[in-house]
PDB file of C-alpha atoms in Angstrom:
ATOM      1  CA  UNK A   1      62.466 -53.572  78.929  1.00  0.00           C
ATOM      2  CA  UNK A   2      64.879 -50.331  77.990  1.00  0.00           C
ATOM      3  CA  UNK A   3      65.537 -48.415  80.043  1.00  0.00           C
ATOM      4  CA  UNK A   4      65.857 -44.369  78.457  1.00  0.00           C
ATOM      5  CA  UNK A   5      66.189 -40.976  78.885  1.00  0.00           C
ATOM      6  CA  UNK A   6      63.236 -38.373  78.265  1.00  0.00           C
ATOM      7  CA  UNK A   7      63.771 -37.890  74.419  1.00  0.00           C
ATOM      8  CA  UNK A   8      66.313 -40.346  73.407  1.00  0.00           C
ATOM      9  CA  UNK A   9      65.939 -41.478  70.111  1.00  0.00           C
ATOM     10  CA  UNK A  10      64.645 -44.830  70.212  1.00  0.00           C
ATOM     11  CA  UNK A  11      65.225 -47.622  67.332  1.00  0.00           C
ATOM     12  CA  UNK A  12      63.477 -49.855  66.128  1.00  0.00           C
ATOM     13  CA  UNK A  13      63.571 -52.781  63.550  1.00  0.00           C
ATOM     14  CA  UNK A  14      61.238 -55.503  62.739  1.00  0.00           C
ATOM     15  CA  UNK A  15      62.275 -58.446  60.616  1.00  0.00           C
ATOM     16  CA  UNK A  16      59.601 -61.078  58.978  1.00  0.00           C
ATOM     17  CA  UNK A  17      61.167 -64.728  59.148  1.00  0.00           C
ATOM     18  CA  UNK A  18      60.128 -66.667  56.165  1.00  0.00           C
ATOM     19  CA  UNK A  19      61.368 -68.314  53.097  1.00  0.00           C
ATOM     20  CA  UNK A  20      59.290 -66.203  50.610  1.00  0.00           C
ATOM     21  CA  UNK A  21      61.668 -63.660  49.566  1.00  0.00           C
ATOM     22  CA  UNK A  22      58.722 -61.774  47.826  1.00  0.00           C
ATOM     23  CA  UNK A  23      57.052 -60.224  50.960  1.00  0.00           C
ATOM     24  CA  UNK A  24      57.698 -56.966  52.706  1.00  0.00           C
ATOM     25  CA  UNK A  25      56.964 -55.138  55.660  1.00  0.00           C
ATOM     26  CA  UNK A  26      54.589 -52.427  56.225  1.00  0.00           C
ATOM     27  CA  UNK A  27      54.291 -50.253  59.798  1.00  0.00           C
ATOM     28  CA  UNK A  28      50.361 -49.302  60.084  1.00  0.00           C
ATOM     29  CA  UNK A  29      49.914 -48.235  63.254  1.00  0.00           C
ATOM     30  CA  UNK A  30      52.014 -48.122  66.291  1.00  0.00           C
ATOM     31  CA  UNK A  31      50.153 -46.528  69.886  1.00  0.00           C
ATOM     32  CA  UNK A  32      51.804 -46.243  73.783  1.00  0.00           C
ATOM     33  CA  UNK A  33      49.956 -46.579  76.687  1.00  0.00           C
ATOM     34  CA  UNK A  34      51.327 -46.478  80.099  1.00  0.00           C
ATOM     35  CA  UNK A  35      49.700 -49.750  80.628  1.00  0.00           C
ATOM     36  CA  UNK A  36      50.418 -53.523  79.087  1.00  0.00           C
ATOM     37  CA  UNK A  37      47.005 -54.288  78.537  1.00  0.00           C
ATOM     38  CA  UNK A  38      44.774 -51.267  77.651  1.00  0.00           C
ATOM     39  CA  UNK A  39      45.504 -49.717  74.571  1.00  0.00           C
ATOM     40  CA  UNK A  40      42.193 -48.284  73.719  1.00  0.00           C
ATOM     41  CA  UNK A  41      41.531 -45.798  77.431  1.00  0.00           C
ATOM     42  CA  UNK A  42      44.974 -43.666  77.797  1.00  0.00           C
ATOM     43  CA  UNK A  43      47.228 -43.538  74.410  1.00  0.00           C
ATOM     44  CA  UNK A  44      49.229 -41.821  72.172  1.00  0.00           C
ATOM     45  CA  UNK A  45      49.415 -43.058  68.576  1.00  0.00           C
ATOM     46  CA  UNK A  46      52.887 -42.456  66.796  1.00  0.00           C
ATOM     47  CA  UNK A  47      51.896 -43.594  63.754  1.00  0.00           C
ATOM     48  CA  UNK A  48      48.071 -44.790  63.141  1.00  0.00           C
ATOM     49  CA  UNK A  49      46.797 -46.245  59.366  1.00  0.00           C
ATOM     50  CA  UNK A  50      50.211 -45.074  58.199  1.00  0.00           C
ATOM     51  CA  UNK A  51      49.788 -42.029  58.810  1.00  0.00           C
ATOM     52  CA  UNK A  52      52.792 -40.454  61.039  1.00  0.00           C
ATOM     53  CA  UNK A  53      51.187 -38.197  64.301  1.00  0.00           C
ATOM     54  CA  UNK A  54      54.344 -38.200  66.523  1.00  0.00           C
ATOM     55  CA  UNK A  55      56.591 -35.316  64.930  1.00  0.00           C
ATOM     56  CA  UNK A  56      59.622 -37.145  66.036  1.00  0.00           C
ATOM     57  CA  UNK A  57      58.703 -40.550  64.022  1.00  0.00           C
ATOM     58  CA  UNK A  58      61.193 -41.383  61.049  1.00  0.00           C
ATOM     59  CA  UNK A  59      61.530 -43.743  58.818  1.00  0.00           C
ATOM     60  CA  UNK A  60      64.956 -45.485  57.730  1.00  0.00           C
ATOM     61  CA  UNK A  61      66.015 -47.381  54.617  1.00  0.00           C
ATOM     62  CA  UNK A  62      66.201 -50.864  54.810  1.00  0.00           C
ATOM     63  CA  UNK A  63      68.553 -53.097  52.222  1.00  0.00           C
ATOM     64  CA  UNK A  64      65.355 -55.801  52.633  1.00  0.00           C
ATOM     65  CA  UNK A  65      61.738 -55.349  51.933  1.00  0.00           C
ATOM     66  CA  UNK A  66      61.033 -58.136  54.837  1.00  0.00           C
ATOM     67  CA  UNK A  67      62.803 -55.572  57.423  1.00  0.00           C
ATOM     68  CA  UNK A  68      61.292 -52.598  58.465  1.00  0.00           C
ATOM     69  CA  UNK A  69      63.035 -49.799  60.506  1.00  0.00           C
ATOM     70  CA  UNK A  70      61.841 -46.918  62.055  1.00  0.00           C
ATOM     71  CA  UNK A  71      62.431 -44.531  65.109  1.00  0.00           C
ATOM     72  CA  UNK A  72      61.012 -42.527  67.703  1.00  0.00           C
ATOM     73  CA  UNK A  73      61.640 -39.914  70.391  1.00  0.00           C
ATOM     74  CA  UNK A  74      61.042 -40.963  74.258  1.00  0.00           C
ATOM     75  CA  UNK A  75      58.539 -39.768  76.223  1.00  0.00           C
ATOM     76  CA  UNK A  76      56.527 -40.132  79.701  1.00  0.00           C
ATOM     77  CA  UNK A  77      52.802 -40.315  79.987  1.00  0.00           C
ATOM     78  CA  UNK A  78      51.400 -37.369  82.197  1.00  0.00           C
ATOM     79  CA  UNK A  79      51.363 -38.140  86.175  1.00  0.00           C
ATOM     80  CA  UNK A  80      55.015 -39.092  86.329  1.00  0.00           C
ATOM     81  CA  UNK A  81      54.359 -42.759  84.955  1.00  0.00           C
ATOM     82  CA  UNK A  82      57.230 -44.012  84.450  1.00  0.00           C
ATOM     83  CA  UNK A  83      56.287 -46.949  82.316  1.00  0.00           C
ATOM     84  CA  UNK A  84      55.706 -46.857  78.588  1.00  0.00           C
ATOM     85  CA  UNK A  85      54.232 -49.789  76.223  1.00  0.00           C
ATOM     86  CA  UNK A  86      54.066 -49.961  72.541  1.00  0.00           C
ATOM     87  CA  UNK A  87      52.111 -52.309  70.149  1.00  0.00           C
ATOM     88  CA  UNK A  88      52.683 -51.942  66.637  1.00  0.00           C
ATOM     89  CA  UNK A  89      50.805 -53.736  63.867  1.00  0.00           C
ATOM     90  CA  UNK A  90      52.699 -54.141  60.891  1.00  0.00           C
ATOM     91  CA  UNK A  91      51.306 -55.368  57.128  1.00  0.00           C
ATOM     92  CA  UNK A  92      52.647 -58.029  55.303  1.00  0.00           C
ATOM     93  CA  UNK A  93      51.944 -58.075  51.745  1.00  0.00           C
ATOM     94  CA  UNK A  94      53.454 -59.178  48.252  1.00  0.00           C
ATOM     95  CA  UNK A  95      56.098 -57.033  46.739  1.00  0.00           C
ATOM     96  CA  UNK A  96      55.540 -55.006  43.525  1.00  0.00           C
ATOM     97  CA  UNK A  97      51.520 -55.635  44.751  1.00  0.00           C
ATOM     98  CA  UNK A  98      51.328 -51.847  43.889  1.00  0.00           C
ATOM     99  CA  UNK A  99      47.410 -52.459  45.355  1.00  0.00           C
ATOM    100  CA  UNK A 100      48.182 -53.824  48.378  1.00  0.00           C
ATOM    101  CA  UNK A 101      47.909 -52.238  51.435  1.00  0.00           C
ATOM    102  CA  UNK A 102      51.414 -51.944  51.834  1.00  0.00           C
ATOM    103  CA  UNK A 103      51.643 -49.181  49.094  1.00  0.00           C
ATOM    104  CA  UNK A 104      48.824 -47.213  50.071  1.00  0.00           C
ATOM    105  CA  UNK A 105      50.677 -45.595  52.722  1.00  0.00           C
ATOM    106  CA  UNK A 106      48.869 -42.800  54.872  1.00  0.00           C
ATOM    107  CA  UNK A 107      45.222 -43.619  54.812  1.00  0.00           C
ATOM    108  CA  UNK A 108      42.524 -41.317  56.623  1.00  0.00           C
ATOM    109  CA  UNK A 109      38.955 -42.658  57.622  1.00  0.00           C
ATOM    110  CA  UNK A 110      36.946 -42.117  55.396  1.00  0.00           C
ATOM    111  CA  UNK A 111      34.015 -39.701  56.308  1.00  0.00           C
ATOM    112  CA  UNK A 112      30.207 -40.784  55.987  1.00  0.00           C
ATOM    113  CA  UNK A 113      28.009 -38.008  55.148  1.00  0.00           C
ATOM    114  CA  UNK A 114      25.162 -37.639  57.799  1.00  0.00           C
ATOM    115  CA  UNK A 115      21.988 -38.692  56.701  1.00  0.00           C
ATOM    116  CA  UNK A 116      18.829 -35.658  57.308  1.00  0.00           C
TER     117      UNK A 116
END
């Protein structure tokens, strides 16, 4: 655990481990919830389908396409919970794969058209 203030900027950098030096890192989605094992009830999505929706979320260069870093401001679920959790899902895909997922970027859900 960390333990921070009310918006502290928070860092964070993940690093794939393998041999391959032609993969990179992608961040798709990362949500809070205020508990460890419910991420679908109470959340707040800082970055969903890589699409940024916290205003404080940034993203920082990395010398390595297998490290990605980003950061975040703090904050505190409603009800004075004290406890935040985050699970991020990050992409793994070939480098200079210009159709991989990893160079889509932001991608919205597509709409279906109601039916009469």
């Amino acid at each position: 655990p960390y333990y921070v203030d009310i918006n502290q900027n928070l860092f964070l950098e993940a690093y794939l481990h393998s041999s391959d030096p032609n993969l990179m890192l992608f961040v798709d989605t990362c949500v809070a919830s205020p508990t460890p094992h419910n991420f679908t009830t109470v959340t707040y999505d800082i970055i969903r389908n890589g699409c940024v929706r916290d205003p404080t979320y940034a993203t920082y260069y990395s010398p390595y396409r297998h490290m990605a870093r980003f950061k975040f401001n703090a904050f505190q679920f409603i009800r004075n919970n004290p406890l935040v959790y985050l699970q991020c899902e990050l992409v793994v895909c070939r480098a200079y794969d210009y159709s991989s997922r990893c160079y889509q970027g932001c991608v919205g859900r597509s709409k279906r058209e109601a039916s009469s």
